[in-house]
mmCIF file of the C-alpha atoms, coordinates in Angstrom:
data_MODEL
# 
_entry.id   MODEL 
# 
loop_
_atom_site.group_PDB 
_atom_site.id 
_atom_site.type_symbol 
_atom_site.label_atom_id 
_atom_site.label_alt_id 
_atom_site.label_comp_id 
_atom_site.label_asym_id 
_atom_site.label_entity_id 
_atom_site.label_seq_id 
_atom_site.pdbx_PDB_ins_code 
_atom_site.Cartn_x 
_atom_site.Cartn_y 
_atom_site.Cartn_z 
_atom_site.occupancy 
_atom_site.B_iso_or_equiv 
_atom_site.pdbx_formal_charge 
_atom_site.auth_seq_id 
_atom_site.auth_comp_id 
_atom_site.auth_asym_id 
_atom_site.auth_atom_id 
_atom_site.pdbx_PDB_model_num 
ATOM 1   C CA . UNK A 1 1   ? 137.885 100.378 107.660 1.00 0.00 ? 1   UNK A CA 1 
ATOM 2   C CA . UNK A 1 2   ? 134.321 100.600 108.415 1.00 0.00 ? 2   UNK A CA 1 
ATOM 3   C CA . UNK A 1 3   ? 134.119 104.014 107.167 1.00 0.00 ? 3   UNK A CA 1 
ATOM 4   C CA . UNK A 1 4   ? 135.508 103.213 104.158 1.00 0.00 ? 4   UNK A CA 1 
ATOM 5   C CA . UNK A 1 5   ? 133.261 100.170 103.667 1.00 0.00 ? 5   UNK A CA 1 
ATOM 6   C CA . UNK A 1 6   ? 130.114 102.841 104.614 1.00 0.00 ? 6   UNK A CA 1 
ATOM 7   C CA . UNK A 1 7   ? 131.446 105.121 102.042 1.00 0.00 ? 7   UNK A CA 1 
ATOM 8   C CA . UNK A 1 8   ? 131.301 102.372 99.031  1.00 0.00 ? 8   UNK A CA 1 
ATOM 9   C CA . UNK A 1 9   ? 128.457 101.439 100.139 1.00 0.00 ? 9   UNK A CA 1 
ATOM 10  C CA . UNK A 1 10  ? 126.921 104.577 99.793  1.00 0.00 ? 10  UNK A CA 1 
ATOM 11  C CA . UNK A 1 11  ? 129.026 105.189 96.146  1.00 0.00 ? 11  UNK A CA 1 
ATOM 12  C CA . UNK A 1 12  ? 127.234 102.431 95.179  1.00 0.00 ? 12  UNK A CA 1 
ATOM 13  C CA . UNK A 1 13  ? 123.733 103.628 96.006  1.00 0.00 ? 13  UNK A CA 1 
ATOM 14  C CA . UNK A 1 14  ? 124.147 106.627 94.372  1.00 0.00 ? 14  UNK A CA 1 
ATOM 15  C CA . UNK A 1 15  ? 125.372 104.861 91.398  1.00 0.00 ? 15  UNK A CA 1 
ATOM 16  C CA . UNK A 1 16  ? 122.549 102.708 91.311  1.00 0.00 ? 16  UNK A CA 1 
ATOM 17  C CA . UNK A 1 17  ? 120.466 105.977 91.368  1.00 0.00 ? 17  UNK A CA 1 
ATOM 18  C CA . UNK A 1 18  ? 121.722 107.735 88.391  1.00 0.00 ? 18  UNK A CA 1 
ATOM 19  C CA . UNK A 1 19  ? 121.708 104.570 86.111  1.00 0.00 ? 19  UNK A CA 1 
ATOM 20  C CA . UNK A 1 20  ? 118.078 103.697 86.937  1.00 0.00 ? 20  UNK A CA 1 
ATOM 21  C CA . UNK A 1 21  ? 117.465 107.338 85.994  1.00 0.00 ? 21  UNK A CA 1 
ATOM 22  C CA . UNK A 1 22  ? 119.211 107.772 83.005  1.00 0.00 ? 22  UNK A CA 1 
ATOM 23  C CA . UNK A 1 23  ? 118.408 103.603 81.583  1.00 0.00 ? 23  UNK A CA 1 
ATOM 24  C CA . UNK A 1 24  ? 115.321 102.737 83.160  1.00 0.00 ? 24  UNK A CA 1 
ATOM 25  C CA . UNK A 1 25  ? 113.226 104.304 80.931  1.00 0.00 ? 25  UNK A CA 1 
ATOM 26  C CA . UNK A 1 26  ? 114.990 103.096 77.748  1.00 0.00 ? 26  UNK A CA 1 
ATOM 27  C CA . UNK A 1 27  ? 114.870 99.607  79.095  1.00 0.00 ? 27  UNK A CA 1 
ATOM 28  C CA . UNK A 1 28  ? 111.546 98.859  80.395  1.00 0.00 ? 28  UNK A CA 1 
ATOM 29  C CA . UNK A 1 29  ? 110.260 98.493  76.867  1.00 0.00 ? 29  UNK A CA 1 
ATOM 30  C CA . UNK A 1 30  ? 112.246 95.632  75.934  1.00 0.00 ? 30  UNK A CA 1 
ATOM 31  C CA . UNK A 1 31  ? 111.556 93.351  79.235  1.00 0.00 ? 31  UNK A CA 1 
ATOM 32  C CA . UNK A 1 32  ? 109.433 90.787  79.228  1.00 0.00 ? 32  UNK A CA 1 
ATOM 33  C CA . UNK A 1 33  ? 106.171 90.517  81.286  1.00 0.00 ? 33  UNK A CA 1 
ATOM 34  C CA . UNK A 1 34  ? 106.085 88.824  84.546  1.00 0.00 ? 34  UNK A CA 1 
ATOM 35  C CA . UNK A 1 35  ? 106.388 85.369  83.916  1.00 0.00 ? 35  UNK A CA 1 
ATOM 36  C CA . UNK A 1 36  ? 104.068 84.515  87.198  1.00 0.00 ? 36  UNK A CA 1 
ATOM 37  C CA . UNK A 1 37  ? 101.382 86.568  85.679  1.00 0.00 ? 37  UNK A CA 1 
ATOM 38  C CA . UNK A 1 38  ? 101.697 84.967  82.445  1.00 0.00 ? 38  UNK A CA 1 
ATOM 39  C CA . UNK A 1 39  ? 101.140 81.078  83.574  1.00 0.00 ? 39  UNK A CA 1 
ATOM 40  C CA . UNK A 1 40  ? 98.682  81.825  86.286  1.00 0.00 ? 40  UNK A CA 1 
ATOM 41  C CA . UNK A 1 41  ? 96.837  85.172  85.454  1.00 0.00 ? 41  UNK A CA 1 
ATOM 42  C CA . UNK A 1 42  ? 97.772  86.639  89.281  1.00 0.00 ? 42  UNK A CA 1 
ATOM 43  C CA . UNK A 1 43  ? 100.160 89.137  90.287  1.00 0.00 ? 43  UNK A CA 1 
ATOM 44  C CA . UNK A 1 44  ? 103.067 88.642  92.136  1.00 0.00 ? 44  UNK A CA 1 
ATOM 45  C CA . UNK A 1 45  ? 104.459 90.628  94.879  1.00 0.00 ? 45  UNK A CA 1 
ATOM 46  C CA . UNK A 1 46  ? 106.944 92.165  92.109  1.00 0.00 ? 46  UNK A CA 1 
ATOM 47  C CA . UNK A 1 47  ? 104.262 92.837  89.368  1.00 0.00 ? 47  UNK A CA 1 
ATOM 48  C CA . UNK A 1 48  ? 104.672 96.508  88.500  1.00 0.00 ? 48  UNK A CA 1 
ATOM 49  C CA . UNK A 1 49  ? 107.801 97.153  90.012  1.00 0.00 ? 49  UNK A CA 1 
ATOM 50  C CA . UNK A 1 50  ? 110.039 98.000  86.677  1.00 0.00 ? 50  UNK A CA 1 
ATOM 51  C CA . UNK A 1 51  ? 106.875 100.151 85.726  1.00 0.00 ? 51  UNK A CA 1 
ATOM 52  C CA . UNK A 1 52  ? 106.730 101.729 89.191  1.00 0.00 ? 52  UNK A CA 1 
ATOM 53  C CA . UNK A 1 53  ? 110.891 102.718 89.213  1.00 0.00 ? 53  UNK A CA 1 
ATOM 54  C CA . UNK A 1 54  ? 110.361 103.847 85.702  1.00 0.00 ? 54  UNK A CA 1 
ATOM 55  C CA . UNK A 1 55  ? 107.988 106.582 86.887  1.00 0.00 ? 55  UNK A CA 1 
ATOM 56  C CA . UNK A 1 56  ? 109.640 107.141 89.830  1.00 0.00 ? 56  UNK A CA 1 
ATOM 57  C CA . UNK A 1 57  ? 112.378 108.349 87.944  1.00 0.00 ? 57  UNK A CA 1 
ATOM 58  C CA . UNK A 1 58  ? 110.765 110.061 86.002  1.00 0.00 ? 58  UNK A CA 1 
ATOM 59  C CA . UNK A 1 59  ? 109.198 111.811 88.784  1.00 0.00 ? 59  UNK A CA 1 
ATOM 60  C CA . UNK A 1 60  ? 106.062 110.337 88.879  1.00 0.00 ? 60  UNK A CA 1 
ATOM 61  C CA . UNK A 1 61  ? 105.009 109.103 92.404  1.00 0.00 ? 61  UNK A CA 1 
ATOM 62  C CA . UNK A 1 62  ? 101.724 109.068 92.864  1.00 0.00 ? 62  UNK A CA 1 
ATOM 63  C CA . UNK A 1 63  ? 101.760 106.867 89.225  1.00 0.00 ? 63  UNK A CA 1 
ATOM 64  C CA . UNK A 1 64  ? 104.516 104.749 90.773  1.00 0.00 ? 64  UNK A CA 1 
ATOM 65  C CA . UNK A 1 65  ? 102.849 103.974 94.524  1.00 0.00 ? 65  UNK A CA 1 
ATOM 66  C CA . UNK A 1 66  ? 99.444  103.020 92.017  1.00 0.00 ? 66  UNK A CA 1 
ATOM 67  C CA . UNK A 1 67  ? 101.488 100.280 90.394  1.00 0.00 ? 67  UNK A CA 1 
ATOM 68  C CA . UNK A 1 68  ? 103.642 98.418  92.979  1.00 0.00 ? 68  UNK A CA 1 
ATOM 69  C CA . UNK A 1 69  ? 102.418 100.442 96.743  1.00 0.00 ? 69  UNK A CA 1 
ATOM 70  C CA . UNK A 1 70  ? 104.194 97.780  98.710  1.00 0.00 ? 70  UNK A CA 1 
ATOM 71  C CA . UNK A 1 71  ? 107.645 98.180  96.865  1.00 0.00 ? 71  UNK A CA 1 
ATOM 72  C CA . UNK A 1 72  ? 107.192 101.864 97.133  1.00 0.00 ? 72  UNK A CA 1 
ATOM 73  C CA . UNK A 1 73  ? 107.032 101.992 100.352 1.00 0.00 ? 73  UNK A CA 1 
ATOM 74  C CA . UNK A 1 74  ? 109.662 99.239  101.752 1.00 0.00 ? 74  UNK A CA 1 
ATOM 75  C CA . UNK A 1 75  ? 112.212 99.465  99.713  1.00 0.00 ? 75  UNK A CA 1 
ATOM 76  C CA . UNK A 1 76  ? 112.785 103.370 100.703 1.00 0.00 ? 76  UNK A CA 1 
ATOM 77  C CA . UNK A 1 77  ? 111.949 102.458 104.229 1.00 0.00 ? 77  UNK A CA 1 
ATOM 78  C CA . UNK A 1 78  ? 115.102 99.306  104.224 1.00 0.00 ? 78  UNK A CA 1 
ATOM 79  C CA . UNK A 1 79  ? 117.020 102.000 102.390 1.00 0.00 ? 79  UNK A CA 1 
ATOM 80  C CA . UNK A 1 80  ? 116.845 104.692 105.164 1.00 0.00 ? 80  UNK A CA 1 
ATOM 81  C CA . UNK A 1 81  ? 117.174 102.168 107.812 1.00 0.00 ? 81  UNK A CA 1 
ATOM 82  C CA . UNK A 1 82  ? 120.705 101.192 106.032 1.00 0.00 ? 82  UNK A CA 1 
ATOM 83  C CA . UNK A 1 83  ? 121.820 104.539 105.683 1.00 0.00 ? 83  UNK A CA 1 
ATOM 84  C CA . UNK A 1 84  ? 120.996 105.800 109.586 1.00 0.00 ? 84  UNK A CA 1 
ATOM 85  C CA . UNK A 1 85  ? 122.743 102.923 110.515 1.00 0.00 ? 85  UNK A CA 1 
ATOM 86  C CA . UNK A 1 86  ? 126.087 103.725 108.183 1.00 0.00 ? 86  UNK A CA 1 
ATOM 87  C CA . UNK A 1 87  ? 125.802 107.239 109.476 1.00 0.00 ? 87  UNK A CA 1 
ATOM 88  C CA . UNK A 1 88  ? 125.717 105.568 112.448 1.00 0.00 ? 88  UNK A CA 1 
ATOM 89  C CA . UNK A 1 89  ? 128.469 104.014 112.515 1.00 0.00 ? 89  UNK A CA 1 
ATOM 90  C CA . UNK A 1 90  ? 126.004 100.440 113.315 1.00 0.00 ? 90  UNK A CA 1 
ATOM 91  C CA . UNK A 1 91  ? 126.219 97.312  111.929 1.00 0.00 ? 91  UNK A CA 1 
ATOM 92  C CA . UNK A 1 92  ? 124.126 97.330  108.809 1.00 0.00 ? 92  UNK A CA 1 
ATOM 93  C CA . UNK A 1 93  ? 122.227 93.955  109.471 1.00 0.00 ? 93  UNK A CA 1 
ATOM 94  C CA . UNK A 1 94  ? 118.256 93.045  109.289 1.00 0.00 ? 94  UNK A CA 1 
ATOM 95  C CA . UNK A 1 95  ? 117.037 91.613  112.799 1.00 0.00 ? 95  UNK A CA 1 
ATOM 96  C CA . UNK A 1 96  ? 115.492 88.493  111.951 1.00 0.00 ? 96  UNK A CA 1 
ATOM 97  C CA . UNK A 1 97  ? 111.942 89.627  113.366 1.00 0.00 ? 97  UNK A CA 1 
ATOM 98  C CA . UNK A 1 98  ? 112.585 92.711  110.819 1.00 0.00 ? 98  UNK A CA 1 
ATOM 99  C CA . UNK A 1 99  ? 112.995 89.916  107.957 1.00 0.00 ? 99  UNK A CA 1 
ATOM 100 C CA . UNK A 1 100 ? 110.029 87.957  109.041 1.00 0.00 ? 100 UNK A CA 1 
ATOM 101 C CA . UNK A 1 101 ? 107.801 91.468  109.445 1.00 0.00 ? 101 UNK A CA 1 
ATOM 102 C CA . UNK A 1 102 ? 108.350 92.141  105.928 1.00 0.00 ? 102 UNK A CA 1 
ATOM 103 C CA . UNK A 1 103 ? 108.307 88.522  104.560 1.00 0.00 ? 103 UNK A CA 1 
ATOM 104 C CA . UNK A 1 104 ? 104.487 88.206  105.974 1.00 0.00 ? 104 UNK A CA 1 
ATOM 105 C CA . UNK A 1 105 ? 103.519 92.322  105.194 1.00 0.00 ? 105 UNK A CA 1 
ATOM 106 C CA . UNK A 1 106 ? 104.606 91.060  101.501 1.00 0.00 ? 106 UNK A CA 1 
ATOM 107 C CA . UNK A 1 107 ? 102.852 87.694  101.999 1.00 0.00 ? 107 UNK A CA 1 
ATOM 108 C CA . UNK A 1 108 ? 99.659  89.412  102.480 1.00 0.00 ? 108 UNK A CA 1 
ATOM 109 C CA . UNK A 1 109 ? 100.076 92.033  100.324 1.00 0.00 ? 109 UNK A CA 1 
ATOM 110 C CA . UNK A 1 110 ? 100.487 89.070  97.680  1.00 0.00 ? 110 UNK A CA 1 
ATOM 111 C CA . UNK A 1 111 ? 97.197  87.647  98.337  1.00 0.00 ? 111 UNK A CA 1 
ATOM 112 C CA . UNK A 1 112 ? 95.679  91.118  98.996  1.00 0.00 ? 112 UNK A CA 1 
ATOM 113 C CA . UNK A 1 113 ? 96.570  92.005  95.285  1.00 0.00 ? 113 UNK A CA 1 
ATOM 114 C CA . UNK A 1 114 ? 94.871  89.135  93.476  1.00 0.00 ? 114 UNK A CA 1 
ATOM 115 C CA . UNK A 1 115 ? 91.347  89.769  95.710  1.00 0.00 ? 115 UNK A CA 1 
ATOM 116 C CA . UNK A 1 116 ? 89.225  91.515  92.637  1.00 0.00 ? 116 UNK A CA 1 
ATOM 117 C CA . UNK A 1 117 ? 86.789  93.382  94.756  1.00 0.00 ? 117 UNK A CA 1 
ATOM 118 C CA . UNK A 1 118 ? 87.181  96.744  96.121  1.00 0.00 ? 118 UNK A CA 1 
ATOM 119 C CA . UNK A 1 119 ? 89.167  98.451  98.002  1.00 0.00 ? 119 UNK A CA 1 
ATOM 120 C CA . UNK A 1 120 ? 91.536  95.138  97.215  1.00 0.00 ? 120 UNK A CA 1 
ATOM 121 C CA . UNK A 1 121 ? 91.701  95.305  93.350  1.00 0.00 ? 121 UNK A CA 1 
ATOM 122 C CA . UNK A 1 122 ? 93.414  99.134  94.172  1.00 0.00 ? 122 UNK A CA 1 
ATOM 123 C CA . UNK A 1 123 ? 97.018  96.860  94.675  1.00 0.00 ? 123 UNK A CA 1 
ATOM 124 C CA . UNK A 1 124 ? 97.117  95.797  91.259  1.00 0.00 ? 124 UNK A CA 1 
ATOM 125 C CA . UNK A 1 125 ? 99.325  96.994  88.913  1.00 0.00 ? 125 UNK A CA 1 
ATOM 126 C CA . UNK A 1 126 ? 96.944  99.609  87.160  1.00 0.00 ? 126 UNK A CA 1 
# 
């Protein structure tokens, strides 16, 4: 049973993969800006992110680390946590001190991102 589960699981990622390859791109036109950004002028901890998966799939990495590094770097990190652990065989389950790591890392990187002096104004989406 847990095999199979491990198995979907992983389907699913791969899934996900191929449709943010092949739609991305056509989509990210037609969304609307941040809606943080717009009422207070600062960028959220997401700001960049569609931009930054749009040139990742395109290939682009250095482009999409420049636009969203934070992102860039956790969500590949969570994602080859989860798949060690389904390879595994583990329970595929955050710690809470894990959770609470990343909640402050994106906390700061938040309020790192809105500084506008150098080498802070580098996290905004540019």
């Amino acid at each position: 049973m847990r095999y199979r589960s491990s198995l979907a699981l992983l389907g699913a990622v791969v899934i996900g993969i191929v449709v943010l390859i092949c739609c991305i791109s056509k989509v990210s036109r037609w969304l609307p800006p941040c809606p943080f950004h717009l009422l207070t002028g600062l960028y959220c901890p997401g700001c960049g992110l569609t931009r930054a998966a749009n040139e990742m799939a395109a290939g682009h990495i250095v482009a999409a680390i420049r636009l969203n590094v934070f992102m860039m770097v956790i969500i590949p990190l969570i994602g080859l946590t989860t798949f060690i652990r389904i390879i595994a065989h583990q329970q595929v389950r955050m710690s809470n001190r894990a959770a609470w790591i990343v909640l402050a890392s994106m906390m700061i990187f938040w309020a790192a991102r809105n500084i506008p002096v150098f080498p802070f104004s580098l996290l905004a989406p540019h």
